[in-house]
CSV table of C-alpha atoms in Angstrom, one decimal:
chain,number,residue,atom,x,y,z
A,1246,UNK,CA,0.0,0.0,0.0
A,1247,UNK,CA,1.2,3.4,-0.8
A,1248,UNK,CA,0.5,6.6,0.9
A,1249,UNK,CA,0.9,10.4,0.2
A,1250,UNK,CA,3.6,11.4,2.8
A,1251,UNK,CA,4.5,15.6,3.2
A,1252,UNK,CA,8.0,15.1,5.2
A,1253,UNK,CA,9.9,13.1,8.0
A,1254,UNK,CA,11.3,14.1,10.6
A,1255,UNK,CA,14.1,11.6,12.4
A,1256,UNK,CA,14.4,13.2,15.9
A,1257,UNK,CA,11.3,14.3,17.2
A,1258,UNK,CA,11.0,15.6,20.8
A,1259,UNK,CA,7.5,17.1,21.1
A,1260,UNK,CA,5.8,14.2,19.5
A,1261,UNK,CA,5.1,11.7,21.8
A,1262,UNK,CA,7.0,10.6,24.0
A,1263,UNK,CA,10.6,9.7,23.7
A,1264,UNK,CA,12.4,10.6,20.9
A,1265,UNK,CA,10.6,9.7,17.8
A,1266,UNK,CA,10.7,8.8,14.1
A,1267,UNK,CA,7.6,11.3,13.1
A,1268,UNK,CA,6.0,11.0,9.5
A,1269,UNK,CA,3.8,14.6,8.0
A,1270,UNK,CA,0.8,13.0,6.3
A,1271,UNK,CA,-0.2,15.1,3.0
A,1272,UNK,CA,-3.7,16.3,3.3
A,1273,UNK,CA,-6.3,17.5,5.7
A,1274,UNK,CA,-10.1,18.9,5.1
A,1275,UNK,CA,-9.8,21.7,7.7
A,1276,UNK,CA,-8.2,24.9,7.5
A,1277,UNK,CA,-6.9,26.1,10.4
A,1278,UNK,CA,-6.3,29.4,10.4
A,1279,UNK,CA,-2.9,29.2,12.9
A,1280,UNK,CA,-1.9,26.3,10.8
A,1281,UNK,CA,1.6,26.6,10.6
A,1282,UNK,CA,1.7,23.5,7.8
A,1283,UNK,CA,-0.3,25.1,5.1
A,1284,UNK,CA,1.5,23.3,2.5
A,1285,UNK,CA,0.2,19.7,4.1
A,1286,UNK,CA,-3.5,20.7,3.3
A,1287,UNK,CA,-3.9,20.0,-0.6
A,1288,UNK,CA,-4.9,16.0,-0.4
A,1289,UNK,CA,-4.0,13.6,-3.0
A,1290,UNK,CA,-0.3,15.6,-3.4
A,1291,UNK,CA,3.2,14.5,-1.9
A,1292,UNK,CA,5.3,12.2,-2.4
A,1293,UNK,CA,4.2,8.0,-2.6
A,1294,UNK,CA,5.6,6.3,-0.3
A,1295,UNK,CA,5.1,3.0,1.1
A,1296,UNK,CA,4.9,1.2,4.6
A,1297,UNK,CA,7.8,-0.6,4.1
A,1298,UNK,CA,9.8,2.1,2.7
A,1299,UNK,CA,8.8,4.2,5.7
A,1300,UNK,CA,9.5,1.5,8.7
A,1301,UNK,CA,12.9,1.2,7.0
A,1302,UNK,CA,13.7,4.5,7.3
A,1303,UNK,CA,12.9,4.3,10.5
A,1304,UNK,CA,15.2,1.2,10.5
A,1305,UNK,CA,17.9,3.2,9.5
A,1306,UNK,CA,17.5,5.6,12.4
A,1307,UNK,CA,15.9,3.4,15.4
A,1308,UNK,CA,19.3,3.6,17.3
A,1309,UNK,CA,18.2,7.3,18.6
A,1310,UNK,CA,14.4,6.6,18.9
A,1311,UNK,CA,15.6,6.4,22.5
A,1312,UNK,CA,12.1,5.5,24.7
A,1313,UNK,CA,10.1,6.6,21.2
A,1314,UNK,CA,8.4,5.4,18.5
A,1315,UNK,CA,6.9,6.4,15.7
A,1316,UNK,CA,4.7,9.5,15.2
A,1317,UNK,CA,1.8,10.2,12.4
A,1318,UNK,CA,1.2,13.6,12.1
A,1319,UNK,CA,0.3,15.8,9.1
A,1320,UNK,CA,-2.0,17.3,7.6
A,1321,UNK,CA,-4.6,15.0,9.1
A,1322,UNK,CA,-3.3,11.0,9.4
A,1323,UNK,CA,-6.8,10.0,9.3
A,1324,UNK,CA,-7.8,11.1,6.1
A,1325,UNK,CA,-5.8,8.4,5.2
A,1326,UNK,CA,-6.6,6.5,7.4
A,1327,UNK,CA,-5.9,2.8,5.9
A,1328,UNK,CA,-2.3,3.3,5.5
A,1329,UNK,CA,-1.9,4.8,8.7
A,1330,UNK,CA,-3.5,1.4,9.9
A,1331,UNK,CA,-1.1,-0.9,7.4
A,1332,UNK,CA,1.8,0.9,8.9
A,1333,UNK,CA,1.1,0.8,12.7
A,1334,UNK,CA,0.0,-3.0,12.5
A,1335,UNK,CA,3.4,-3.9,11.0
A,1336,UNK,CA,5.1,-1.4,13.2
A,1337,UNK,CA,3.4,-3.3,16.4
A,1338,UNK,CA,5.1,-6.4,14.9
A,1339,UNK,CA,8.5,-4.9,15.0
A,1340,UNK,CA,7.3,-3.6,18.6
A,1341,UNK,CA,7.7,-0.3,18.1
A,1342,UNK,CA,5.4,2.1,19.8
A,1343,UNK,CA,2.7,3.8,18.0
A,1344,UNK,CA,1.2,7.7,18.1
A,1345,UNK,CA,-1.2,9.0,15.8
A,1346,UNK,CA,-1.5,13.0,16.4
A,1347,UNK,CA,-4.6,14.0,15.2
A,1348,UNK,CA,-8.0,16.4,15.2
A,1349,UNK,CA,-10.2,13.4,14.9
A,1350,UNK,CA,-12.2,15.2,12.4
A,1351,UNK,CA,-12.7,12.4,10.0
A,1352,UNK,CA,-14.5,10.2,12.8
A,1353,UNK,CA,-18.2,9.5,12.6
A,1354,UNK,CA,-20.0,7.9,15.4
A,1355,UNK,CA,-21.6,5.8,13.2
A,1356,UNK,CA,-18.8,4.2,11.2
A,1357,UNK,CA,-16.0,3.0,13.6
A,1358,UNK,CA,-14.7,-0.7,12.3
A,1359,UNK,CA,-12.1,1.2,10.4
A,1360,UNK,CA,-11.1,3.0,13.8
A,1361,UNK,CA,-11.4,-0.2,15.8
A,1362,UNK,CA,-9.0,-1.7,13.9
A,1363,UNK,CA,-6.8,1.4,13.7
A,1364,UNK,CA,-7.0,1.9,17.4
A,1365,UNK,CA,-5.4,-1.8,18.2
A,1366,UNK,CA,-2.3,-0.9,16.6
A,1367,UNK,CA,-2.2,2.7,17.9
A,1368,UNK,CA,-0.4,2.9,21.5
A,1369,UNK,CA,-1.4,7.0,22.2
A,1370,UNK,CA,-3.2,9.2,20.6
A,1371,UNK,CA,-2.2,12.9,21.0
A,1372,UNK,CA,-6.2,14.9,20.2
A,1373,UNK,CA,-5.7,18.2,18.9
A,1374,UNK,CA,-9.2,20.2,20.5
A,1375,UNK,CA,-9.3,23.4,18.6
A,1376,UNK,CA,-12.4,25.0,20.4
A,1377,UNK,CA,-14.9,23.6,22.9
A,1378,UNK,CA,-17.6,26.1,21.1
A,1379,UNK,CA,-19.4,24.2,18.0
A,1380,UNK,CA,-19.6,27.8,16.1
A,1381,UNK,CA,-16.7,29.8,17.1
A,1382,UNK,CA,-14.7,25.7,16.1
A,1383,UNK,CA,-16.2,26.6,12.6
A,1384,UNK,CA,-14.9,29.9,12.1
A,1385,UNK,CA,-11.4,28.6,13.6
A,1386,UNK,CA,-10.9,25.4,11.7
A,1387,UNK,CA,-14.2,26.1,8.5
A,1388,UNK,CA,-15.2,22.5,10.6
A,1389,UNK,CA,-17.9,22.2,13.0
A,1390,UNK,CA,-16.2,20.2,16.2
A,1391,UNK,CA,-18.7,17.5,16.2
A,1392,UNK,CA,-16.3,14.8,15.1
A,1393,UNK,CA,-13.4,15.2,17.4
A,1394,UNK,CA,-16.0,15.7,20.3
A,1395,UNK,CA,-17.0,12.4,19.4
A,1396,UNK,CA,-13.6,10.5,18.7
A,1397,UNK,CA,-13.1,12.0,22.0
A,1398,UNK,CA,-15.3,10.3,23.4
A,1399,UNK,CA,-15.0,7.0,21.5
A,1400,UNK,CA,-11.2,6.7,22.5
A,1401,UNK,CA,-12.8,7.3,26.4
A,1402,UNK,CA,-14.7,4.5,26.0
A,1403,UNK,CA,-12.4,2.1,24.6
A,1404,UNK,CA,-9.9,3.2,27.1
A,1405,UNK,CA,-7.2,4.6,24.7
A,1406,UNK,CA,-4.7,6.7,26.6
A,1407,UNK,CA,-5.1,10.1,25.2
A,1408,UNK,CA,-2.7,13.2,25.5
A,1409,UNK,CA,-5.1,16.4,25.2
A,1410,UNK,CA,-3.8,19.5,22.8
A,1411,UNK,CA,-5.3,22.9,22.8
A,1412,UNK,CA,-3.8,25.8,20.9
A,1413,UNK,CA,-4.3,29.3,22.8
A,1414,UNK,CA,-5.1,32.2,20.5
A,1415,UNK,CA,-5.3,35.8,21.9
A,1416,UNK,CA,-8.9,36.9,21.3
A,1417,UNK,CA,-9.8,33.4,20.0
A,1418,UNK,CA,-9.4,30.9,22.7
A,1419,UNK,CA,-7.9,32.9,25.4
A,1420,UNK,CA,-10.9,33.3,26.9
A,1421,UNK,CA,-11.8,32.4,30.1
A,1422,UNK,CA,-15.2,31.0,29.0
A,1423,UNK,CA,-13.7,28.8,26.5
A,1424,UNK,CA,-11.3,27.1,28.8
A,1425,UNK,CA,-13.7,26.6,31.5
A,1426,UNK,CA,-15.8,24.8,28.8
A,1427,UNK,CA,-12.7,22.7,27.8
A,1428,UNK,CA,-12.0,21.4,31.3
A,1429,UNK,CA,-15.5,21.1,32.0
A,1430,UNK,CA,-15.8,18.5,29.1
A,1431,UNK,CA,-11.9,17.3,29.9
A,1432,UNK,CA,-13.5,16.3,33.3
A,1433,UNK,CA,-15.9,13.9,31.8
A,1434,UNK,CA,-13.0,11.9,30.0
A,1435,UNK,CA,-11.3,9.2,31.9
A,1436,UNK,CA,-8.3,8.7,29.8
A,1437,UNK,CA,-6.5,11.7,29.8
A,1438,UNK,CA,-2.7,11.3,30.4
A,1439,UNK,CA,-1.8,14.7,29.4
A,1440,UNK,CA,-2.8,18.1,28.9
A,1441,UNK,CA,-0.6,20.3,26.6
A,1442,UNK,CA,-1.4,24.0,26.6
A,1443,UNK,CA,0.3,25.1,23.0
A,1444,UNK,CA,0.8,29.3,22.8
A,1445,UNK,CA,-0.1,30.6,20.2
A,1446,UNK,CA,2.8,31.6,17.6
A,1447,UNK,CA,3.3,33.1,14.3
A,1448,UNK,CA,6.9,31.6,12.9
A,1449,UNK,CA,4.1,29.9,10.1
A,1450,UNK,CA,3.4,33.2,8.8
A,1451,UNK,CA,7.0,33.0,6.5
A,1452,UNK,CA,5.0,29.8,4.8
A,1453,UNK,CA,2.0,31.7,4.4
A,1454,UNK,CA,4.3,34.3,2.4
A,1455,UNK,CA,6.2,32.2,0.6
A,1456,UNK,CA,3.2,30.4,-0.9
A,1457,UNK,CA,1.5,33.6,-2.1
A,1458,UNK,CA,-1.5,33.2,0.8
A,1459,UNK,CA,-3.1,35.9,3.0
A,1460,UNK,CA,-2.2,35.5,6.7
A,1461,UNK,CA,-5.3,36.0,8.6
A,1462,UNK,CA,-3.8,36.2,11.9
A,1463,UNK,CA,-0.9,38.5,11.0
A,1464,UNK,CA,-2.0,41.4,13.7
A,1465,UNK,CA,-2.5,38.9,16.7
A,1466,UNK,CA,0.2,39.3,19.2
A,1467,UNK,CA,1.6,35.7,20.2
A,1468,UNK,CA,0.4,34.4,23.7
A,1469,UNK,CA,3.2,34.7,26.5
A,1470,UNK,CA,4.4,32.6,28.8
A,1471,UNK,CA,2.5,34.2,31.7
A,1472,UNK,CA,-0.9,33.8,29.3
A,1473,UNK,CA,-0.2,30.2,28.6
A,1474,UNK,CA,0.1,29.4,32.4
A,1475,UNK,CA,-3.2,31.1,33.2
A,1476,UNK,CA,-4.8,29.2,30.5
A,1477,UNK,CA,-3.9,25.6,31.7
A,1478,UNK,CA,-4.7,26.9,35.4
A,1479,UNK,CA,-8.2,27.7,34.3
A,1480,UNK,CA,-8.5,24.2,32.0
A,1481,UNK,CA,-7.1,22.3,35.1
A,1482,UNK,CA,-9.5,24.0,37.8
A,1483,UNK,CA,-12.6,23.3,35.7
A,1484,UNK,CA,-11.0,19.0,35.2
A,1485,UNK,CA,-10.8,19.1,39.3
């Protein structure tokens, strides 16, 4: 089976944990509007490559993977979500410990035999949760957030461990509202293993430039340190 890979990266430190082999899948139906990977959203585009070619390259590099794995990122994973199966059952086989990073936004409630069987093979899933509110995740992401509510909830009930990630935007999600809703619904999950408050940042901006696209978030200031803080202390008083 062949799939439409963006980029790897052989060192990855924020990707799970360890140090990990981590593989950009090409394509994804939302559009973001801090995504700083806007050259990962055109599906159908990159460059073939298949699952053995892939777990050989991590081969070649599996010495470093020190406590790691490997990492499926993107663009969305799921929207290939097959190959990202093929590949994580034959990396289970070589034992090597399995992390899809994703939004969740392909699930539907009722169609899950394709996530079952993904879900067997996957060891973590790292949930990127955009916005808690159904209209302001549509304006975010052009998506409504009914999906990764759901896959949220799925991987709850299966028991999948599940690392939480939530971007913080100034004037978008940096509201105290927002983040009380967040834990609020946080609470109700059992298998949350982690909670990563992301700032907001503009380094993607230079792709946006380079590719000719309009920036929408070029005026919003970058969340500080002392922001990012206050946001995870309002997430984690609402999870208590």
């Amino acid at each position: 089976m062949e799939g439409f890979i963006h980029s790897t990266e052989s060192f990855g430190t924020v990707d799970g944990p360890g140090i990990r082999f981590v593989i950009f899948f090409q394509g994804c139906p939302m559009r973001c509007l801090y995504c700083h990977n806007p050259d990962t959203w055109k599906i159908g585009t990159g460059t073939k490559r298949t699952v053995e070619s892939l777990l050989a390259e991590y081969d070649s590099v599996k010495e470093f993977m020190k406590n790691g794995g490997i990492t499926c990122t993107g663009g969305e994973p799921l929207v290939q979500i097959d190959f990202v199966t093929e590949l994580f059952e034959k990396a289970k086989e070589k034992g090597i410990h399995t992390c899809l990073d994703s939004s969740g936004i392909t699930f539907t409630p009722d169609s899950t035999e394709k996530f079952e069987r993904l879900c067997k093979c996957t060891d973590l899933v790292m949930l990127d949760i955009k916005h808690i509110d159904r209209e302001e995740h549509k304006k975010l992401t052009g998506h409504y957030n009914d999906n990764i509510l759901a896959f949220a909830k799925y991987l709850d009930s299966i028991g999948k461990p599940v690392w939480i990630r939530h971007v913080v935007v100034p004037g978008i999600t940096f509201d105290e509202k927002e983040l009380t809703e967040l834990g609020l619904f946080l609470k109700t999950l059992h298998n949350v293993e982690k909670l990563e408050v992301l700032p907001y940042h503009s380094m993607g901006k230079v792709k946006y430039d380079n590719l000719g696209m309009d920036y929408v978030l070029k005026d919003t200031p970058q969340l500080t340190k002392a922001e990012a803080k206050e946001a995870e202390r309002i997430i984690r008083a609402a999870m208590e």
